[in-house]
Structures are given as structure tokens and as C-alpha cells.
């Protein structure tokens, strides 16, 4: 990615930060199974020193903080100032003493070799500018035999939480075809793709596990529409190109498409993710 495009991508995350803060409680609940999967795959336990890469509004750092306990520690990282600010505010609000935060990009980690036991990233690897360099960096800063684990979305078709609204909006706004290697939520949905990157970067014992779960929350279709169209930068951009008069029709079409996932005031979408893990080999 050329530097200008990279800055644009980070600006988009900067604009998203306030929505990731606004929906903090819902996001924590909806994506909790992803954190649980990461913790299990990376064998995170009491007393460990854990690096979180691309921590966004604070997950999985906040959850891992209580798992590693007072004898362990978490280093939250994210390249976007707005994300670091909202995560720091939450760490302060909870009075957590074992979490530190650093603003940095995955491909240039400001830590000495072998600083951490484990490195993890929840829903961030697909946005890394240079994934092989980023994984090499993660491996550099963990100790021998330590785990690196990333959780990413599976195919769009298996994730209607994203596709229901996006597909409807795409019928009304022209969307140019995307480079499959460009940063995007579904960049690593193809089985083996991220695993290949871990292997290229020098990880050993690379394993890919499919995680099927449900995205549950007690929200209405209206609240779901608002959440999706606020949290997603690509949807915000597309919506801005629509004529206001088109909105009611589009919102209705999205509600019709989403209705089957809403029953008695509760939302429940099937979801699919991949957890890709490897270990640092002895040099
Ligand atoms: C979908 S959010 C996920 C945030 C959080 N881990 C979660 O699961 O809620 C993606 C995060 O990746 C971060 N990100 C984007 N480019 C990155 C990079 N080059 N290195 C590390 N993180 C990056 C964004 O700033 C954003 O906070």
C-alpha cells in the first residue's frame, strides 16, 4: 500500500473510534466468543505477558487483563490515536493496573526481542499493511515456543451480520471490484491464506481453526441498522453518496433482509471466523 493510502486507512479508523466507543458494550458481548477462542488457542493463562496487536476499543486486552491477573500483564497496541484514547479511558475507568498502551503499527513494533510470552490480534490482521512483516514482528517480540494467534472473519456469505446491510446498500451505490489483497474485513476469509502468511514469516506448528458462533444481542432491527451504518467506514462512505430520498427505501429493504435474524426483540446472526495460530521456533 502506498503511504498516502495507508494514512487514509488510518484516518478512517480514527473516524470510526467514536462509534467503537459508543457501541463498546454491544461489541464486547457480540464478539466475546472470538476473544474466548483466541485465549484458548494461544493458551493464555495466569502470569503471562501478552501483546495485543490492533486492540481497537480495548479487546481482547481488557478480557485478557483479568485472565493473566496481577502477576501478568497486557501490552495493548494500535496505530490509531483515537482508538488508543478510548481504550486508555476504559482501562482507567476500570482501574486496571496490569495493562499498558502504546500507539504503533503491527509492522513496526517498538519492543525488544523476546519481550512477551504471547501475541494476539482480534479482527486486526486483515487490516495490516504488510502482513508478513507484521507476523515477523510479532514473532520477534515473543519468547521461543510462544504463540501468535489472530482471529479473522470467515467468508462474507457465512457472515450475514455484515452482508445483509452491505448487499442492500451495494444495490443502490456503485462499488468498484476490490483487490482481494487490499485491507478489508474479508481479506483472510479464504482458508489457508493467513496460515500461509504465518508460515512465510517463519512460524512453526501453524494451525487454522474454524470458529462458528452466534452474534447475539438484545437489539431491534432499527438499532442493528444504526449500529452497522455507524460502525462501518465503508458503509458510512457509501451512505454519504446516497440521495436522502433513497434512504427510507434502502432501510426498508435492509430490514426485510435482516428480519429472519430477529425474533422477540433479540438479534441472532450465525457467524464464522478463522483462528490462525503458530509458534516461535528456536533461531
Ligand atoms: C475491526 S478493528 C478491531 C479492534 C479490536 N481488536 C476488536 O476486536 O474489537 C481493527 C483494528 O485494527 C487496527 N489497525 C489498522 N491498521 C493496523 C496496523 N497496521 N497495525 C495494527 N493495527 C491496525 C485499527 O486501528 C482497528 O483498531
mmCIF file of C-alpha atoms and ligand atoms in Angstrom:
data_model
loop_
_atom_site.group_PDB
_atom_site.id
_atom_site.type_symbol
_atom_site.label_atom_id
_atom_site.label_comp_id
_atom_site.label_asym_id
_atom_site.label_seq_id
_atom_site.Cartn_x
_atom_site.Cartn_y
_atom_site.Cartn_z
ATOM 1 C CA UNK A 1 0.000 0.000 0.000
ATOM 2 C CA UNK A 2 1.340 3.433 -0.836
ATOM 3 C CA UNK A 3 1.859 5.666 2.237
ATOM 4 C CA UNK A 4 -0.962 8.024 1.235
ATOM 5 C CA UNK A 5 -3.444 5.121 1.089
ATOM 6 C CA UNK A 6 -2.158 3.846 4.406
ATOM 7 C CA UNK A 7 -2.792 7.240 6.017
ATOM 8 C CA UNK A 8 -6.288 7.286 4.527
ATOM 9 C CA UNK A 9 -6.974 3.859 6.036
ATOM 10 C CA UNK A 10 -5.787 5.046 9.457
ATOM 11 C CA UNK A 11 -7.909 8.225 9.137
ATOM 12 C CA UNK A 12 -10.925 6.001 8.503
ATOM 13 C CA UNK A 13 -10.217 4.092 11.739
ATOM 14 C CA UNK A 14 -9.747 7.420 13.510
ATOM 15 C CA UNK A 15 -13.266 8.419 12.360
ATOM 16 C CA UNK A 16 -14.604 5.021 13.475
ATOM 17 C CA UNK A 17 -13.169 5.271 17.010
ATOM 18 C CA UNK A 18 -16.114 7.207 18.494
ATOM 19 C CA UNK A 19 -18.595 4.611 17.211
ATOM 20 C CA UNK A 20 -16.482 1.732 18.544
ATOM 21 C CA UNK A 21 -16.641 3.580 21.882
ATOM 22 C CA UNK A 22 -20.378 4.261 21.590
ATOM 23 C CA UNK A 23 -21.127 0.567 20.949
ATOM 24 C CA UNK A 24 -18.471 -0.701 23.387
ATOM 25 C CA UNK A 25 -20.824 -2.847 25.498
ATOM 26 C CA UNK A 26 -22.581 -4.382 22.485
ATOM 27 C CA UNK A 27 -19.313 -5.114 20.660
ATOM 28 C CA UNK A 28 -17.877 -6.748 23.778
ATOM 29 C CA UNK A 29 -20.927 -9.011 24.033
ATOM 30 C CA UNK A 30 -21.290 -9.787 20.312
ATOM 31 C CA UNK A 31 -17.633 -10.678 19.703
ATOM 32 C CA UNK A 32 -16.851 -12.302 23.088
ATOM 33 C CA UNK A 33 -16.650 -15.800 21.503
ATOM 34 C CA UNK A 34 -13.761 -14.536 19.336
ATOM 35 C CA UNK A 35 -11.797 -13.475 22.410
ATOM 36 C CA UNK A 36 -12.540 -16.793 24.113
ATOM 37 C CA UNK A 37 -11.290 -18.637 21.006
ATOM 38 C CA UNK A 38 -8.080 -16.592 20.891
ATOM 39 C CA UNK A 39 -7.375 -17.091 24.591
ATOM 40 C CA UNK A 40 -7.817 -20.833 24.180
ATOM 41 C CA UNK A 41 -5.724 -21.156 21.002
ATOM 42 C CA UNK A 42 -2.879 -19.005 22.359
ATOM 43 C CA UNK A 43 -3.008 -20.887 25.719
ATOM 44 C CA UNK A 44 -3.224 -17.631 27.681
ATOM 45 C CA UNK A 45 -3.141 -18.091 31.444
ATOM 46 C CA UNK A 46 -2.236 -16.573 34.796
ATOM 47 C CA UNK A 47 1.020 -14.625 34.987
ATOM 48 C CA UNK A 48 1.661 -14.324 31.236
ATOM 49 C CA UNK A 49 2.893 -11.219 29.437
ATOM 50 C CA UNK A 50 0.620 -10.732 26.438
ATOM 51 C CA UNK A 51 0.862 -8.433 23.423
ATOM 52 C CA UNK A 52 -2.422 -7.328 21.771
ATOM 53 C CA UNK A 53 -1.926 -6.083 18.192
ATOM 54 C CA UNK A 54 -4.611 -3.744 16.811
ATOM 55 C CA UNK A 55 -6.590 -3.561 20.051
ATOM 56 C CA UNK A 56 -9.153 -1.003 18.842
ATOM 57 C CA UNK A 57 -11.547 -0.050 21.645
ATOM 58 C CA UNK A 58 -9.746 -2.430 24.005
ATOM 59 C CA UNK A 59 -10.439 -6.060 23.141
ATOM 60 C CA UNK A 60 -9.030 -8.568 23.734
ATOM 61 C CA UNK A 61 -6.701 -6.624 26.121
ATOM 62 C CA UNK A 62 -9.451 -5.886 28.661
ATOM 63 C CA UNK A 63 -10.565 -9.516 28.918
ATOM 64 C CA UNK A 64 -7.010 -10.859 28.965
ATOM 65 C CA UNK A 65 -6.119 -8.428 31.766
ATOM 66 C CA UNK A 66 -8.315 -10.390 34.180
ATOM 67 C CA UNK A 67 -7.141 -13.777 32.851
ATOM 68 C CA UNK A 68 -3.407 -13.094 33.363
ATOM 69 C CA UNK A 69 -4.137 -11.402 36.719
ATOM 70 C CA UNK A 70 -1.860 -9.179 38.803
ATOM 71 C CA UNK A 71 1.231 -11.309 38.166
ATOM 72 C CA UNK A 72 0.769 -10.980 34.401
ATOM 73 C CA UNK A 73 0.494 -8.012 32.053
ATOM 74 C CA UNK A 74 -1.018 -6.883 28.779
ATOM 75 C CA UNK A 75 0.509 -4.518 26.238
ATOM 76 C CA UNK A 76 -2.284 -3.042 24.093
ATOM 77 C CA UNK A 77 -1.173 -1.578 20.738
ATOM 78 C CA UNK A 78 -2.978 0.219 17.896
ATOM 79 C CA UNK A 79 -1.682 2.718 15.297
ATOM 80 C CA UNK A 80 -4.729 4.992 15.588
ATOM 81 C CA UNK A 81 -4.636 7.748 18.231
ATOM 82 C CA UNK A 82 -8.436 7.808 18.662
ATOM 83 C CA UNK A 83 -8.504 4.056 19.364
ATOM 84 C CA UNK A 84 -5.668 4.319 21.908
ATOM 85 C CA UNK A 85 -7.531 7.193 23.628
ATOM 86 C CA UNK A 86 -10.834 5.310 24.013
ATOM 87 C CA UNK A 87 -9.033 2.150 25.143
ATOM 88 C CA UNK A 88 -6.970 4.144 27.680
ATOM 89 C CA UNK A 89 -10.148 5.781 29.017
ATOM 90 C CA UNK A 90 -11.716 2.351 29.555
ATOM 91 C CA UNK A 91 -8.570 0.969 31.226
ATOM 92 C CA UNK A 92 -8.632 3.996 33.587
ATOM 93 C CA UNK A 93 -12.372 3.678 34.217
ATOM 94 C CA UNK A 94 -11.889 0.039 35.240
ATOM 95 C CA UNK A 95 -8.789 0.885 37.286
ATOM 96 C CA UNK A 96 -6.724 -1.838 35.583
ATOM 97 C CA UNK A 97 -3.100 -1.772 36.705
ATOM 98 C CA UNK A 98 -1.689 -4.545 34.505
ATOM 99 C CA UNK A 99 -2.493 -3.009 31.088
ATOM 100 C CA UNK A 100 -0.178 -0.619 29.267
ATOM 101 C CA UNK A 101 -0.944 1.057 25.932
ATOM 102 C CA UNK A 102 1.300 2.045 23.015
ATOM 103 C CA UNK A 103 0.390 3.711 19.726
ATOM 104 C CA UNK A 104 2.185 1.731 16.989
ATOM 105 C CA UNK A 105 1.635 -0.248 13.812
ATOM 106 C CA UNK A 106 1.886 -4.045 13.653
ATOM 107 C CA UNK A 107 4.732 -3.894 11.136
ATOM 108 C CA UNK A 108 6.978 -1.783 13.362
ATOM 109 C CA UNK A 109 6.625 -2.837 16.994
ATOM 110 C CA UNK A 110 8.618 -0.680 19.448
ATOM 111 C CA UNK A 111 9.600 -3.598 21.681
ATOM 112 C CA UNK A 112 12.801 -5.550 22.253
ATOM 113 C CA UNK A 113 13.143 -9.141 21.027
ATOM 114 C CA UNK A 114 11.522 -11.759 23.302
ATOM 115 C CA UNK A 115 9.578 -9.270 25.458
ATOM 116 C CA UNK A 116 6.264 -11.187 25.610
ATOM 117 C CA UNK A 117 5.029 -14.738 26.076
ATOM 118 C CA UNK A 118 2.228 -14.475 23.511
ATOM 119 C CA UNK A 119 0.972 -12.118 20.774
ATOM 120 C CA UNK A 120 -2.667 -11.948 19.697
ATOM 121 C CA UNK A 121 -4.866 -9.831 17.444
ATOM 122 C CA UNK A 122 -8.665 -9.845 17.268
ATOM 123 C CA UNK A 123 -10.097 -8.746 13.890
ATOM 124 C CA UNK A 124 -6.994 -6.664 13.130
ATOM 125 C CA UNK A 125 -4.701 -8.836 10.944
ATOM 126 C CA UNK A 126 -6.823 -8.238 7.836
ATOM 127 C CA UNK A 127 -6.011 -4.523 8.078
ATOM 128 C CA UNK A 128 -2.213 -4.871 8.408
ATOM 129 C CA UNK A 129 -0.389 -3.010 5.642
ATOM 130 C CA UNK A 130 2.253 -5.692 5.266
ATOM 131 C CA UNK A 131 1.032 -8.875 6.983
ATOM 132 C CA UNK A 132 4.248 -10.909 6.554
ATOM 133 C CA UNK A 133 6.342 -8.150 8.149
ATOM 134 C CA UNK A 134 3.717 -7.780 10.891
ATOM 135 C CA UNK A 135 3.797 -11.503 11.739
ATOM 136 C CA UNK A 136 7.619 -11.449 11.676
ATOM 137 C CA UNK A 137 7.490 -8.562 14.128
ATOM 138 C CA UNK A 138 5.063 -10.452 16.373
ATOM 139 C CA UNK A 139 7.371 -13.493 16.323
ATOM 140 C CA UNK A 140 10.416 -11.315 17.041
ATOM 141 C CA UNK A 141 8.938 -9.827 20.216
ATOM 142 C CA UNK A 142 7.706 -13.116 21.740
ATOM 143 C CA UNK A 143 9.750 -15.757 23.501
ATOM 144 C CA UNK A 144 10.725 -19.080 21.996
ATOM 145 C CA UNK A 145 7.781 -21.514 21.671
ATOM 146 C CA UNK A 146 5.330 -18.664 22.391
ATOM 147 C CA UNK A 147 2.113 -18.479 20.386
ATOM 148 C CA UNK A 148 0.976 -15.881 17.854
ATOM 149 C CA UNK A 149 -2.773 -16.091 17.224
ATOM 150 C CA UNK A 150 -5.012 -13.987 15.045
ATOM 151 C CA UNK A 151 -8.746 -14.239 14.619
ATOM 152 C CA UNK A 152 -10.221 -13.024 11.315
ATOM 153 C CA UNK A 153 -13.623 -13.241 9.635
ATOM 154 C CA UNK A 154 -14.547 -16.236 7.503
ATOM 155 C CA UNK A 155 -16.362 -15.724 4.162
ATOM 156 C CA UNK A 156 -18.825 -12.865 3.771
ATOM 157 C CA UNK A 157 -21.579 -15.355 2.784
ATOM 158 C CA UNK A 158 -21.165 -17.082 6.164
ATOM 159 C CA UNK A 159 -21.399 -13.742 7.980
ATOM 160 C CA UNK A 160 -24.837 -12.209 7.327
ATOM 161 C CA UNK A 161 -24.255 -9.764 10.199
ATOM 162 C CA UNK A 162 -22.115 -7.888 7.641
ATOM 163 C CA UNK A 163 -23.612 -8.904 4.317
ATOM 164 C CA UNK A 164 -27.316 -8.191 4.915
ATOM 165 C CA UNK A 165 -26.962 -4.408 5.107
ATOM 166 C CA UNK A 166 -23.906 -4.169 2.805
ATOM 167 C CA UNK A 167 -25.539 -6.172 -0.007
ATOM 168 C CA UNK A 168 -28.659 -3.980 0.044
ATOM 169 C CA UNK A 169 -26.634 -0.744 0.002
ATOM 170 C CA UNK A 170 -24.496 -2.134 -2.854
ATOM 171 C CA UNK A 171 -27.645 -2.438 -4.977
ATOM 172 C CA UNK A 172 -28.020 1.338 -4.783
ATOM 173 C CA UNK A 173 -24.401 2.554 -4.775
ATOM 174 C CA UNK A 174 -21.894 1.509 -7.376
ATOM 175 C CA UNK A 175 -18.990 -0.352 -5.750
ATOM 176 C CA UNK A 176 -15.850 -0.963 -7.824
ATOM 177 C CA UNK A 177 -14.401 -4.513 -7.613
ATOM 178 C CA UNK A 178 -11.866 -4.820 -4.819
ATOM 179 C CA UNK A 179 -8.300 -6.068 -4.833
ATOM 180 C CA UNK A 180 -8.545 -9.339 -2.810
ATOM 181 C CA UNK A 181 -5.263 -8.448 -1.061
ATOM 182 C CA UNK A 182 -6.318 -4.950 -0.016
ATOM 183 C CA UNK A 183 -7.076 -4.408 3.678
ATOM 184 C CA UNK A 184 -10.678 -5.461 4.211
ATOM 185 C CA UNK A 185 -12.718 -7.389 6.778
ATOM 186 C CA UNK A 186 -12.793 -10.476 4.500
ATOM 187 C CA UNK A 187 -9.208 -10.342 3.200
ATOM 188 C CA UNK A 188 -8.251 -13.566 5.029
ATOM 189 C CA UNK A 189 -11.557 -15.399 4.656
ATOM 190 C CA UNK A 190 -10.048 -17.913 2.209
ATOM 191 C CA UNK A 191 -8.833 -20.942 4.183
ATOM 192 C CA UNK A 192 -5.050 -21.197 4.223
ATOM 193 C CA UNK A 193 -4.344 -17.589 3.238
ATOM 194 C CA UNK A 194 -3.378 -16.218 6.653
ATOM 195 C CA UNK A 195 -1.867 -19.577 7.622
ATOM 196 C CA UNK A 196 0.441 -19.227 4.578
ATOM 197 C CA UNK A 197 1.490 -15.790 5.783
ATOM 198 C CA UNK A 198 2.359 -17.156 9.239
ATOM 199 C CA UNK A 199 4.425 -19.919 7.615
ATOM 200 C CA UNK A 200 6.187 -17.398 5.313
ATOM 201 C CA UNK A 201 7.003 -15.281 8.323
ATOM 202 C CA UNK A 202 8.715 -18.264 9.976
ATOM 203 C CA UNK A 203 6.099 -19.540 12.445
ATOM 204 C CA UNK A 204 6.134 -23.257 13.247
ATOM 205 C CA UNK A 205 3.168 -25.562 14.010
ATOM 206 C CA UNK A 206 0.752 -23.321 12.121
ATOM 207 C CA UNK A 207 -2.854 -24.303 12.762
ATOM 208 C CA UNK A 208 -6.072 -22.862 11.369
ATOM 209 C CA UNK A 209 -9.313 -23.474 13.221
ATOM 210 C CA UNK A 210 -12.796 -22.563 12.022
ATOM 211 C CA UNK A 211 -14.959 -20.968 14.698
ATOM 212 C CA UNK A 212 -18.714 -20.983 14.203
ATOM 213 C CA UNK A 213 -20.701 -18.962 16.691
ATOM 214 C CA UNK A 214 -23.701 -16.671 17.014
ATOM 215 C CA UNK A 215 -23.641 -12.904 17.206
ATOM 216 C CA UNK A 216 -26.329 -12.264 19.798
ATOM 217 C CA UNK A 217 -27.662 -9.015 21.260
ATOM 218 C CA UNK A 218 -30.976 -7.777 22.622
ATOM 219 C CA UNK A 219 -31.444 -5.088 19.964
ATOM 220 C CA UNK A 220 -34.108 -4.236 17.397
ATOM 221 C CA UNK A 221 -33.709 -4.177 13.591
ATOM 222 C CA UNK A 222 -33.638 -0.375 13.801
ATOM 223 C CA UNK A 223 -30.794 -0.428 16.320
ATOM 224 C CA UNK A 224 -28.960 -3.006 14.170
ATOM 225 C CA UNK A 225 -29.242 -0.731 11.115
ATOM 226 C CA UNK A 226 -27.872 2.201 13.099
ATOM 227 C CA UNK A 227 -25.027 0.147 14.555
ATOM 228 C CA UNK A 228 -23.934 -1.217 11.168
ATOM 229 C CA UNK A 229 -24.182 2.076 9.286
ATOM 230 C CA UNK A 230 -22.277 3.945 12.012
ATOM 231 C CA UNK A 231 -19.556 1.425 12.869
ATOM 232 C CA UNK A 232 -18.525 0.542 9.317
ATOM 233 C CA UNK A 233 -16.415 3.105 7.498
ATOM 234 C CA UNK A 234 -17.231 1.629 4.084
ATOM 235 C CA UNK A 235 -20.976 1.820 4.795
ATOM 236 C CA UNK A 236 -20.655 5.387 6.115
ATOM 237 C CA UNK A 237 -18.865 6.377 2.900
ATOM 238 C CA UNK A 238 -21.441 4.686 0.663
ATOM 239 C CA UNK A 239 -24.377 6.147 2.606
ATOM 240 C CA UNK A 240 -22.914 9.621 2.170
ATOM 241 C CA UNK A 241 -23.213 9.144 -1.605
ATOM 242 C CA UNK A 242 -26.939 8.339 -1.470
ATOM 243 C CA UNK A 243 -29.668 10.890 -2.006
ATOM 244 C CA UNK A 244 -31.598 11.403 1.275
ATOM 245 C CA UNK A 245 -34.814 10.461 -0.562
ATOM 246 C CA UNK A 246 -33.406 6.961 -1.223
ATOM 247 C CA UNK A 247 -32.788 6.228 2.441
ATOM 248 C CA UNK A 248 -36.252 5.038 3.559
ATOM 249 C CA UNK A 249 -36.410 2.514 0.655
ATOM 250 C CA UNK A 250 -32.925 1.185 1.409
ATOM 251 C CA UNK A 251 -33.540 0.988 5.126
ATOM 252 C CA UNK A 252 -36.769 -0.926 4.480
ATOM 253 C CA UNK A 253 -35.032 -3.354 2.086
ATOM 254 C CA UNK A 254 -32.274 -3.950 4.683
ATOM 255 C CA UNK A 255 -34.883 -4.513 7.408
ATOM 256 C CA UNK A 256 -36.682 -7.056 5.187
ATOM 257 C CA UNK A 257 -33.403 -8.882 4.519
ATOM 258 C CA UNK A 258 -32.432 -8.874 8.215
ATOM 259 C CA UNK A 259 -35.849 -9.797 9.686
ATOM 260 C CA UNK A 260 -35.186 -13.547 9.783
ATOM 261 C CA UNK A 261 -32.345 -12.931 12.277
ATOM 262 C CA UNK A 262 -34.609 -11.094 14.726
ATOM 263 C CA UNK A 263 -37.087 -12.812 16.993
ATOM 264 C CA UNK A 264 -38.935 -11.428 20.025
ATOM 265 C CA UNK A 265 -36.666 -8.423 20.423
ATOM 266 C CA UNK A 266 -33.408 -10.347 20.082
ATOM 267 C CA UNK A 267 -30.862 -10.425 17.299
ATOM 268 C CA UNK A 268 -29.060 -13.664 16.477
ATOM 269 C CA UNK A 269 -26.810 -14.000 13.413
ATOM 270 C CA UNK A 270 -24.792 -17.124 12.566
ATOM 271 C CA UNK A 271 -21.118 -16.156 12.171
ATOM 272 C CA UNK A 272 -17.881 -17.761 11.041
ATOM 273 C CA UNK A 273 -14.322 -16.829 11.886
ATOM 274 C CA UNK A 274 -10.890 -18.402 11.467
ATOM 275 C CA UNK A 275 -8.328 -18.528 14.249
ATOM 276 C CA UNK A 276 -4.841 -18.905 12.845
ATOM 277 C CA UNK A 277 -2.010 -19.670 15.247
ATOM 278 C CA UNK A 278 1.654 -20.580 15.126
ATOM 279 C CA UNK A 279 4.628 -20.726 17.456
ATOM 280 C CA UNK A 280 8.016 -19.104 17.526
ATOM 281 C CA UNK A 281 10.734 -21.505 16.546
ATOM 282 C CA UNK A 282 14.203 -21.533 18.078
ATOM 283 C CA UNK A 283 16.629 -19.495 15.982
HETATM 284 C C1 LIG B 1 -12.000 -4.205 13.429
HETATM 285 S S1 LIG B 1 -10.966 -3.288 14.497
HETATM 286 C C2 LIG B 1 -10.731 -4.491 15.758
HETATM 287 C C3 LIG B 1 -10.390 -3.883 17.062
HETATM 288 C C4 LIG B 1 -10.373 -4.819 18.274
HETATM 289 N N1 LIG B 1 -9.223 -5.707 18.251
HETATM 290 C C5 LIG B 1 -11.655 -5.612 18.382
HETATM 291 O O1 LIG B 1 -11.635 -6.811 18.082
HETATM 292 O O2 LIG B 1 -12.687 -5.050 18.767
HETATM 293 C C6 LIG B 1 -9.427 -3.268 13.643
HETATM 294 C C7 LIG B 1 -8.309 -2.519 14.347
HETATM 295 O O3 LIG B 1 -7.096 -2.721 13.594
HETATM 296 C C8 LIG B 1 -6.349 -1.554 13.714
HETATM 297 N N2 LIG B 1 -5.320 -1.466 12.659
HETATM 298 C C9 LIG B 1 -5.420 -0.932 11.413
HETATM 299 N N3 LIG B 1 -4.226 -0.969 10.792
HETATM 300 C C10 LIG B 1 -3.361 -1.560 11.654
HETATM 301 C C11 LIG B 1 -1.955 -1.847 11.619
HETATM 302 N N4 LIG B 1 -1.219 -1.562 10.542
HETATM 303 N N5 LIG B 1 -1.388 -2.392 12.708
HETATM 304 C C12 LIG B 1 -2.122 -2.709 13.812
HETATM 305 N N6 LIG B 1 -3.450 -2.451 13.899
HETATM 306 C C13 LIG B 1 -4.063 -1.884 12.850
HETATM 307 C C14 LIG B 1 -7.386 -0.435 13.604
HETATM 308 O O4 LIG B 1 -6.910 0.803 14.082
HETATM 309 C C15 LIG B 1 -8.520 -1.007 14.440
HETATM 310 O O5 LIG B 1 -8.453 -0.569 15.770
#
